[in-house]
mmCIF file of C-alpha atoms and ligand atoms in Angstrom:
data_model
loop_
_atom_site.group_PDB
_atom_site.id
_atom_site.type_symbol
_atom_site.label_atom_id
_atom_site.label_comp_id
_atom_site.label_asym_id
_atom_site.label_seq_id
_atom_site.Cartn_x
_atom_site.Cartn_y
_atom_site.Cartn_z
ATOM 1 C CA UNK W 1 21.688 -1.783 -5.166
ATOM 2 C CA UNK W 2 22.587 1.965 -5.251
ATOM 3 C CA UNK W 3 20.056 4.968 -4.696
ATOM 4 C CA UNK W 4 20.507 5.571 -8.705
ATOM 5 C CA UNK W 5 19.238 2.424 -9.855
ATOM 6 C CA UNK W 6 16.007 2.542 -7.442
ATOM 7 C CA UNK W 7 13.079 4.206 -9.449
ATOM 8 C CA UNK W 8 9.765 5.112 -7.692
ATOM 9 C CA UNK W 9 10.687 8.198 -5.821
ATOM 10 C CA UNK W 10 7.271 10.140 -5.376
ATOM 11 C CA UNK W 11 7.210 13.816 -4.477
ATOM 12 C CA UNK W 12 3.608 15.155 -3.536
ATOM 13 C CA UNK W 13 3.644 19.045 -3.014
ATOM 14 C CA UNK W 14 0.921 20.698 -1.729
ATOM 15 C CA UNK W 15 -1.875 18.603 -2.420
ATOM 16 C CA UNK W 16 -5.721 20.177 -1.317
ATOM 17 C CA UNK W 17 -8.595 18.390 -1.721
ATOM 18 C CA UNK W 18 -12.438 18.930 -1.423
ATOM 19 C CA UNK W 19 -15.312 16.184 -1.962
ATOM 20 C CA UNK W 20 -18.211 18.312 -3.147
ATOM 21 C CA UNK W 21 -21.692 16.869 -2.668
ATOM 22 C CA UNK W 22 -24.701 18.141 -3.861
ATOM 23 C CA UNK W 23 -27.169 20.118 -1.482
ATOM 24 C CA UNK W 24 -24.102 19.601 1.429
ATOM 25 C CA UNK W 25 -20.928 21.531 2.537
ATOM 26 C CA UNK W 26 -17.968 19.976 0.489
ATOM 27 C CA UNK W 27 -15.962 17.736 2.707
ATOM 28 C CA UNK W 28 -12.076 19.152 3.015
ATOM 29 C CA UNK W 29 -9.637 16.382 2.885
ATOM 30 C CA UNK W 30 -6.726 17.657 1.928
ATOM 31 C CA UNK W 31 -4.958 20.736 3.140
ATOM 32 C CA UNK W 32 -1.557 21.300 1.891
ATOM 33 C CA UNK W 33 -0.222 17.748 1.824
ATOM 34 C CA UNK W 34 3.396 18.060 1.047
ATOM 35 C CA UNK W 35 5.706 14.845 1.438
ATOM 36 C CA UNK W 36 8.409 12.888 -0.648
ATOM 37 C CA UNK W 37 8.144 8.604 -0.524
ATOM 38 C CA UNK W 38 11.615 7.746 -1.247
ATOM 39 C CA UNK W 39 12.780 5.356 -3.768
ATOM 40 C CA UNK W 40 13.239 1.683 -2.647
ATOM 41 C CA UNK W 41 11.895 2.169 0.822
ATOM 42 C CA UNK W 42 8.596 1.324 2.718
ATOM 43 C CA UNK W 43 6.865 4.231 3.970
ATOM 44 C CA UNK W 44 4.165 3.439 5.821
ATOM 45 C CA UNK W 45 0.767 5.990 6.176
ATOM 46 C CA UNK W 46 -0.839 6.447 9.395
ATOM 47 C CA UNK W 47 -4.069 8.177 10.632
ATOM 48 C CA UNK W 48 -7.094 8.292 12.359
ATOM 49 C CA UNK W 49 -10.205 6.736 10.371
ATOM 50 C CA UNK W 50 -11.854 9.454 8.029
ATOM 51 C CA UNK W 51 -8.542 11.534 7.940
ATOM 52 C CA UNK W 52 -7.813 11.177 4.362
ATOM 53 C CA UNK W 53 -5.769 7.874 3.578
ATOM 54 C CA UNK W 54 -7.580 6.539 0.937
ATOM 55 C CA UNK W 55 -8.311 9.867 -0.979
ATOM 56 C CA UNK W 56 -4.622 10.407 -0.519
ATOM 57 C CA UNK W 57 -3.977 6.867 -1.917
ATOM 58 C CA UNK W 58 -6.075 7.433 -4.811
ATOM 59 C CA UNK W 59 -4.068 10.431 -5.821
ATOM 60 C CA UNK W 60 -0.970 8.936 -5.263
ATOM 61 C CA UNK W 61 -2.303 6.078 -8.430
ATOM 62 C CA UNK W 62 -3.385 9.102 -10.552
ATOM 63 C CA UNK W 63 -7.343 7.824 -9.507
ATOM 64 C CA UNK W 64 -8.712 11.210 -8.190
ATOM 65 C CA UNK W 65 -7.168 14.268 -8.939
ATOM 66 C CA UNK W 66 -6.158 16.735 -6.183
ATOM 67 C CA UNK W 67 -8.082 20.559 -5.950
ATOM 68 C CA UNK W 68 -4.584 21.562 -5.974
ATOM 69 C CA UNK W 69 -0.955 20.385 -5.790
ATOM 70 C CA UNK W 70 0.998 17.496 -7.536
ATOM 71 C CA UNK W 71 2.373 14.021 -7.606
ATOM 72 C CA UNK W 72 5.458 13.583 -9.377
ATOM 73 C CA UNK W 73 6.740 10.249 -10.386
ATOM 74 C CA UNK W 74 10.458 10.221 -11.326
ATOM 75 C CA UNK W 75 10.427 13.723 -12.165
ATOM 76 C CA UNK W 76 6.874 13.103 -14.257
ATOM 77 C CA UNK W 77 3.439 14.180 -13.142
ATOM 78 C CA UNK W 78 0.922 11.741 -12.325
ATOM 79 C CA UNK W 79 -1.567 12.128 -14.861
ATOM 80 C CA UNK W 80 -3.943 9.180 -14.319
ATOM 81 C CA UNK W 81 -3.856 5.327 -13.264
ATOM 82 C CA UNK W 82 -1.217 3.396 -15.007
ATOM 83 C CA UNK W 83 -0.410 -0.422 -14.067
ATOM 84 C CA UNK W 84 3.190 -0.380 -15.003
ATOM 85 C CA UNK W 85 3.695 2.723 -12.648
ATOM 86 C CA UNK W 86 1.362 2.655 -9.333
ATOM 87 C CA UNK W 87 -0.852 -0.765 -8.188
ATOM 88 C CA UNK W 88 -3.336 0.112 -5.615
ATOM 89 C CA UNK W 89 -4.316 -2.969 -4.061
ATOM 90 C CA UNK W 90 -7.783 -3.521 -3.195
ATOM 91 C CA UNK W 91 -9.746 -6.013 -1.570
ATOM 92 C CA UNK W 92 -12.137 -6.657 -4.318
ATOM 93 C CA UNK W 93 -9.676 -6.854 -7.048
ATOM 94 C CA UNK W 94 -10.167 -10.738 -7.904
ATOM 95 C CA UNK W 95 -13.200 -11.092 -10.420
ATOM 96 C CA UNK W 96 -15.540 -14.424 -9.329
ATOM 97 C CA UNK W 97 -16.073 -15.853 -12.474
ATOM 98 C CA UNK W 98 -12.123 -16.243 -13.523
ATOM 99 C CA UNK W 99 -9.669 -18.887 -12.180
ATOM 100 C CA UNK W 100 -7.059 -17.285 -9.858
ATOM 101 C CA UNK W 101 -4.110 -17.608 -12.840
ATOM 102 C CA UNK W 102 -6.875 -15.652 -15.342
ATOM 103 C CA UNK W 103 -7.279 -13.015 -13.050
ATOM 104 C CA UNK W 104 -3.659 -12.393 -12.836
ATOM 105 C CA UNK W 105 -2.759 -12.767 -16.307
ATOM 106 C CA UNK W 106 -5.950 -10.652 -17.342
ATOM 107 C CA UNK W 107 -4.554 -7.225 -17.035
ATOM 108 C CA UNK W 108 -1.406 -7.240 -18.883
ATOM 109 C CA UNK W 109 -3.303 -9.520 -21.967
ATOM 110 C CA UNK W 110 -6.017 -7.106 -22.461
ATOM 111 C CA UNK W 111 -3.284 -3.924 -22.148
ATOM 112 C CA UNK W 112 -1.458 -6.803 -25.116
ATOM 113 C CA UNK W 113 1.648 -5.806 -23.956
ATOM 114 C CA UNK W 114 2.683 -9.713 -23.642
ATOM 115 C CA UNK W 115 2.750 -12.515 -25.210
ATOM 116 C CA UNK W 116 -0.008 -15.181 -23.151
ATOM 117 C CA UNK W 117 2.972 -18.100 -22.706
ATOM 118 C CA UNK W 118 4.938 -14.885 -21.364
ATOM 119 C CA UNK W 119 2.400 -14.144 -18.923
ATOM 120 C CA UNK W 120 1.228 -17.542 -17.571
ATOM 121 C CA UNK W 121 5.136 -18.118 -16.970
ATOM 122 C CA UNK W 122 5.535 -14.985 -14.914
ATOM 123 C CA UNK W 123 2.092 -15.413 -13.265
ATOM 124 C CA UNK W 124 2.666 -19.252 -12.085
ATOM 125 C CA UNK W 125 6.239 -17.766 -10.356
ATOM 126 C CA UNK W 126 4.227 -15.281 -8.637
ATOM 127 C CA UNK W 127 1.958 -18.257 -7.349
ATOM 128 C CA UNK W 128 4.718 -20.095 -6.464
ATOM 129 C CA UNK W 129 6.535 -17.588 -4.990
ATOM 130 C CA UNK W 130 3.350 -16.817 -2.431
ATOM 131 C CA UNK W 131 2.611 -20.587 -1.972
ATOM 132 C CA UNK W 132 -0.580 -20.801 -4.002
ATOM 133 C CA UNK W 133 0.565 -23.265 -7.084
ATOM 134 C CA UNK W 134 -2.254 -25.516 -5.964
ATOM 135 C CA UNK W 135 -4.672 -22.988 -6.318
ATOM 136 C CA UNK W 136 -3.856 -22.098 -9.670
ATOM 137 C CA UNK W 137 -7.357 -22.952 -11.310
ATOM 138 C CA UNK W 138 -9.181 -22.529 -8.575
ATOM 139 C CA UNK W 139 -11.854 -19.622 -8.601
ATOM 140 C CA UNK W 140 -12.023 -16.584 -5.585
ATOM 141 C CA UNK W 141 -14.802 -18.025 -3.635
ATOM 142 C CA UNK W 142 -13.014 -21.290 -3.456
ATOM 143 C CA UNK W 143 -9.945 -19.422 -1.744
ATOM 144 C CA UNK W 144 -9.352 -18.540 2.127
ATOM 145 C CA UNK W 145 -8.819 -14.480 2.705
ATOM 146 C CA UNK W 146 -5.538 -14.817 3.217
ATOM 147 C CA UNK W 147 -5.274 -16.411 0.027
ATOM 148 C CA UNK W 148 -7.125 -14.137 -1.887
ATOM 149 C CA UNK W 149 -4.609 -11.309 -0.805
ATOM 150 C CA UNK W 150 -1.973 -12.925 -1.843
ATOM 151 C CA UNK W 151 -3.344 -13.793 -5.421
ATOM 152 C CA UNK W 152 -4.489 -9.685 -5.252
ATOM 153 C CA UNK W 153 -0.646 -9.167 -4.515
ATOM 154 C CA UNK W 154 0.435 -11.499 -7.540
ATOM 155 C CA UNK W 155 -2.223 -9.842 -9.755
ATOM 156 C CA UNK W 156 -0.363 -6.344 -9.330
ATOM 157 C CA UNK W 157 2.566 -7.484 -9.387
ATOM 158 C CA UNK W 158 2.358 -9.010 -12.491
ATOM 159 C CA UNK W 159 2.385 -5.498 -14.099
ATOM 160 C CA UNK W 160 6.082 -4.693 -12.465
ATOM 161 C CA UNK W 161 4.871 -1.336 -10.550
ATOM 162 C CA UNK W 162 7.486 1.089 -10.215
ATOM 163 C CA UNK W 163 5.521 1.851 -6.625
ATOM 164 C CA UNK W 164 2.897 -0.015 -4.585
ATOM 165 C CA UNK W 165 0.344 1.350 -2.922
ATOM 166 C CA UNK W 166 -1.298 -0.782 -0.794
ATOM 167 C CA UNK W 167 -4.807 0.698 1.279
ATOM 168 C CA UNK W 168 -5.090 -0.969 4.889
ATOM 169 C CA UNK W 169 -4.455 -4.696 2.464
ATOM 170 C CA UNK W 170 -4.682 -7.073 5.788
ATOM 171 C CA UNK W 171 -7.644 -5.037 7.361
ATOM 172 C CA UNK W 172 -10.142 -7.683 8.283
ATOM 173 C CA UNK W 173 -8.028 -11.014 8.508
ATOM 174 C CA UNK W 174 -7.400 -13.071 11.478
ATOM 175 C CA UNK W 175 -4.397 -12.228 13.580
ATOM 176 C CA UNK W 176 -2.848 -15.282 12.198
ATOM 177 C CA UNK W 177 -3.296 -14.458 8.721
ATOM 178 C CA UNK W 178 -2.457 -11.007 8.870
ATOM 179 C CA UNK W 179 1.050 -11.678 10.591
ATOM 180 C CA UNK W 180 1.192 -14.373 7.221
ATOM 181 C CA UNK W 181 1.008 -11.730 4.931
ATOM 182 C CA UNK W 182 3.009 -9.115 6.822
ATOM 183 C CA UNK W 183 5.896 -11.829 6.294
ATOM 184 C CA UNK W 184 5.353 -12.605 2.510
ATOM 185 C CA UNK W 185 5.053 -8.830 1.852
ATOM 186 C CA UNK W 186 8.260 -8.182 4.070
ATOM 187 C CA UNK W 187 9.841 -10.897 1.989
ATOM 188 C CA UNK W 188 8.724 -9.517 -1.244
ATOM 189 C CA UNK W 189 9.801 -5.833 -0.112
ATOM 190 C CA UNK W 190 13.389 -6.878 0.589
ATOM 191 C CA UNK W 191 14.183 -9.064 -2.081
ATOM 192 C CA UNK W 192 13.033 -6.316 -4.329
ATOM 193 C CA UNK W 193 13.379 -2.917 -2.545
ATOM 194 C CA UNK W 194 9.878 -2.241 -4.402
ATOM 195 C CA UNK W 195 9.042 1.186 -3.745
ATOM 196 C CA UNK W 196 5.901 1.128 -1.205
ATOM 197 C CA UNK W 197 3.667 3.244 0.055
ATOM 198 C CA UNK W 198 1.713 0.928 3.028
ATOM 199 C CA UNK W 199 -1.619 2.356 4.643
ATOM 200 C CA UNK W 200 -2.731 0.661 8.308
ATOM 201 C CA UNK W 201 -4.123 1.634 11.320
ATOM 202 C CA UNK W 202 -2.054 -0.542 12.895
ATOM 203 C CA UNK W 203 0.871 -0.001 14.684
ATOM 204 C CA UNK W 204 2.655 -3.097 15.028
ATOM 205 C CA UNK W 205 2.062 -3.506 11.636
ATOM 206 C CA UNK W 206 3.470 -0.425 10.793
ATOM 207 C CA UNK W 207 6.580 -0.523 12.378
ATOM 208 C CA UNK W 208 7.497 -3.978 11.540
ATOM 209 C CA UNK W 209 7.594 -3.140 8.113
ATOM 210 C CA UNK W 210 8.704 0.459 7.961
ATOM 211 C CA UNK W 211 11.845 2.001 6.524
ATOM 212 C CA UNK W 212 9.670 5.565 7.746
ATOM 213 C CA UNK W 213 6.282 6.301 9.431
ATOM 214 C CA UNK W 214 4.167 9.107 8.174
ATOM 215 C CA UNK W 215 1.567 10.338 10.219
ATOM 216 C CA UNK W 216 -1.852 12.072 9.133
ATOM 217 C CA UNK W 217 -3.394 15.161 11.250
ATOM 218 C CA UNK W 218 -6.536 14.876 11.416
ATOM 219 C CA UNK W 219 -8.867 16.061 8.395
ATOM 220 C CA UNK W 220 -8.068 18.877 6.416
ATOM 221 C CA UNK W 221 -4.870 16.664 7.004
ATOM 222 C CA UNK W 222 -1.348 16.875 5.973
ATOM 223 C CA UNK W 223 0.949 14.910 7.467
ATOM 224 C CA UNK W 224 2.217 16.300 10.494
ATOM 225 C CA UNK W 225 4.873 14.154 11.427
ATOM 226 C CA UNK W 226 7.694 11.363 10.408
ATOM 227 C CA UNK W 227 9.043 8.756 12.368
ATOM 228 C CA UNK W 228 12.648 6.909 10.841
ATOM 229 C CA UNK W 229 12.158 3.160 11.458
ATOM 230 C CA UNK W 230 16.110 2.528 11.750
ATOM 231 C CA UNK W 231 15.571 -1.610 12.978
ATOM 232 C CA UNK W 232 17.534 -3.773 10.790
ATOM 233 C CA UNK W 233 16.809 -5.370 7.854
ATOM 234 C CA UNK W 234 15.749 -8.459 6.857
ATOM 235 C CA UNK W 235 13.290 -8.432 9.675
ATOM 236 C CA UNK W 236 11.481 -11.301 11.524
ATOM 237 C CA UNK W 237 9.158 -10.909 14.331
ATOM 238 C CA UNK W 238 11.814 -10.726 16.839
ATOM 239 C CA UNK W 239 12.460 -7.625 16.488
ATOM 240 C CA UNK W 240 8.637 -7.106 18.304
ATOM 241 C CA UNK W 241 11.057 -7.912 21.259
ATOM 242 C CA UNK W 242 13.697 -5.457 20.950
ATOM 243 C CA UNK W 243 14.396 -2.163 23.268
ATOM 244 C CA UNK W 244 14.597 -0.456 20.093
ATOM 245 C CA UNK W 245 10.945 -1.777 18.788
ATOM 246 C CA UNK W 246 9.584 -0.657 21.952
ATOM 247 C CA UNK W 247 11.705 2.956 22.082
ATOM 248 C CA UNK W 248 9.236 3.855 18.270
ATOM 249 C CA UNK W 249 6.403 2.125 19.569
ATOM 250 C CA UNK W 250 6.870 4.898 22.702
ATOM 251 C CA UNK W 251 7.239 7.507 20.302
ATOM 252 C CA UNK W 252 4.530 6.961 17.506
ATOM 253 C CA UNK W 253 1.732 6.146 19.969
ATOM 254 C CA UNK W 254 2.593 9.733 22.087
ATOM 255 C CA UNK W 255 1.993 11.602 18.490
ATOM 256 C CA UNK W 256 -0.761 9.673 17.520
ATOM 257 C CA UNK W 257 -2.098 10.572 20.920
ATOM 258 C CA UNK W 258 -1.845 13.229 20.691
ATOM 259 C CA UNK W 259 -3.681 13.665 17.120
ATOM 260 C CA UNK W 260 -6.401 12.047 18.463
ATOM 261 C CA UNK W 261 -6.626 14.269 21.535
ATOM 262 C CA UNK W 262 -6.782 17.329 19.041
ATOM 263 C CA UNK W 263 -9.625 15.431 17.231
ATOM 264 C CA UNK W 264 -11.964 15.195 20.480
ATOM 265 C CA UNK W 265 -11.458 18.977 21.156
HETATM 266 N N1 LIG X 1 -16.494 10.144 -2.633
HETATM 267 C C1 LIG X 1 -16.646 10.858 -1.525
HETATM 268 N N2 LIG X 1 -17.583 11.820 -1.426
HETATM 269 C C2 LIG X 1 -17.737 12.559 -0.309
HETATM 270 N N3 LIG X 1 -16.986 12.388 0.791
HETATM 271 C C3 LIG X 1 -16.035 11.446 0.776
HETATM 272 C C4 LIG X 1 -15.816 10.621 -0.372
HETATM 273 N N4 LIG X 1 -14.792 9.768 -0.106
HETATM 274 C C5 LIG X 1 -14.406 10.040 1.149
HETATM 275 N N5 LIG X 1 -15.149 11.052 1.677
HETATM 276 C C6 LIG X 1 -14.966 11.650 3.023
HETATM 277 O O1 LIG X 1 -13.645 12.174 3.058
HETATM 278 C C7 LIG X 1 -13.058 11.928 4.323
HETATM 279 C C8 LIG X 1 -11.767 11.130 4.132
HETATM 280 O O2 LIG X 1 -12.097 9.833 3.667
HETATM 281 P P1 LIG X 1 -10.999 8.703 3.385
HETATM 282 O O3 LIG X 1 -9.970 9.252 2.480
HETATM 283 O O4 LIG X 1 -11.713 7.477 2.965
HETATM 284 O O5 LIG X 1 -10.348 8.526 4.854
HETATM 285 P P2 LIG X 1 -9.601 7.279 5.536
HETATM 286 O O6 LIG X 1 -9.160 6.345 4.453
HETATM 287 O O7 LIG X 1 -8.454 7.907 6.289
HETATM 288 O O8 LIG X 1 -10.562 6.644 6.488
HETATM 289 C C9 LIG X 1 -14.123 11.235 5.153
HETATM 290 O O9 LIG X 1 -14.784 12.208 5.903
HETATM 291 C C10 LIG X 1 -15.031 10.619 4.135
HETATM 292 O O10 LIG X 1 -16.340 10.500 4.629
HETATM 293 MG MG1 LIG X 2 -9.475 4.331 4.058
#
């Protein structure tokens, strides 16, 4: 796969953004946010809690719109949320009351831009693919977390996202389950080279499955520095063990440190 057939390059200049709140100060986000995700990689977003990950998230899928600055897609401004460009991936994306296959084919049936048999076909491979064919009719609250995150994965990827953007997506499971999921996403991420934009707090889980780090200041925030993840790919959890793991593990926590020293001034 060459850099010319890979499509989901974002660039985000100068991006400011202000919550405004009646009878209070408006909250400043956003100050200046200027980075570019490239195309076919996994860039993973870091920062402190409150610094501005999900805001920046939702204007990276066109949700919120910045104060000022842009998101360009391809060479095209983001306008607003579109499933067949940007997925962000939520925890409460599963409705109760539909089977898990319904809820995936949902989306593109009521957009009608397939046929159902199309759909069900492409939405039982995605089951299969994240080991959940025997849950196929089951509802949510009959699934384990774990599970439900990967039918939330299937259900966005059903729409064939140019970019994912996924907002802290294992925050919450057990250690066990979360290390599951970082190896089905891993696997999905290199069979594909799915452009992905990956928010966590974590940093194993950051540099296990980062092509490039991107680290948040603390709010207004830009990011205010970028780490190359240059392990090689495809990665297992080995690599945890390797001098070269624990050389950007060195590095990353000293500017993260270092952020959060700035925020306690
Ligand atoms: N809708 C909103 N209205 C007002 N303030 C908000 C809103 N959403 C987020 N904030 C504030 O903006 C800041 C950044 O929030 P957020 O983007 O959720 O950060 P993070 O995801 O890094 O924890 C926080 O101080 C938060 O309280
Ligand atoms: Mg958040």
């Amino acid at each position: 796969m060459n850099a010319a057939t890979l499509s989901g390059e974002l660039v985000v200049s100068g991006l400011r953004k202000w919550y405004h709140r009646r009878d209070q100060a408006p909250v400043h986000v956003l100050e200046d946010c200027s980075f570019r995700i490239e195309p076919g990689k996994l860039t993973v977003v870091m920062g402190t809690s409150g610094c501005g990950k999900s805001t920046l998230a939702y204007i990276l899928s066109g949700y919120i719109k910045p104060d000022e600055g842009q998101v360009q897609m391809d060479g095209q401004p983001v306008q607003g949320p579109g499933p067949d460009r940007i997925m962000v991936f939520q925890e409460t994306a599963l409705w109760p009351w539909m089977t898990v296959t319904e809820n995936i084919v949902f989306g593109p049936l009521a957009r009608k831009s397939v046929s159902r048999k199309e759909v069900t076909q492409k939405a039982l491979e995605l089951l299969r693919k994240f080991g959940l064919s025997e849950f196929k009719d089951k509802y949510p609250g009959q699934l384990s977390g774990g599970m439900k995150r990967r039918a939330e994965l299937a259900q966005a990827l059903i729409n064939s996202p140019k970019v994912m953007v996924l907002d802290e997506p294992f925050r919450g499971l057990d250690v066990m389950t979360r290390e599951l999921m970082q190896e089905y996403y891993i696997k999905l991420f290199e069979e594909t080279r799915l452009t992905t934009v990956f928010i966590t707090s974590e940093l194993e889980e950051a540099i296990f499955l980062a092509d490039r780090i991107l680290i948040m200041g603390n709010a207004p925030s830009r990011i205010v520095s970028s780490l190359e993840v240059d392990l090689p790919r495809p990665r297992t959890f080995d690599v945890l063990a390797s001098e070269r793991y624990l050389e950007i593990k060195k590095e990353a926590l000293e500017v993260l440190f270092s952020e959060s020293m700035q925020q306690a001034d």
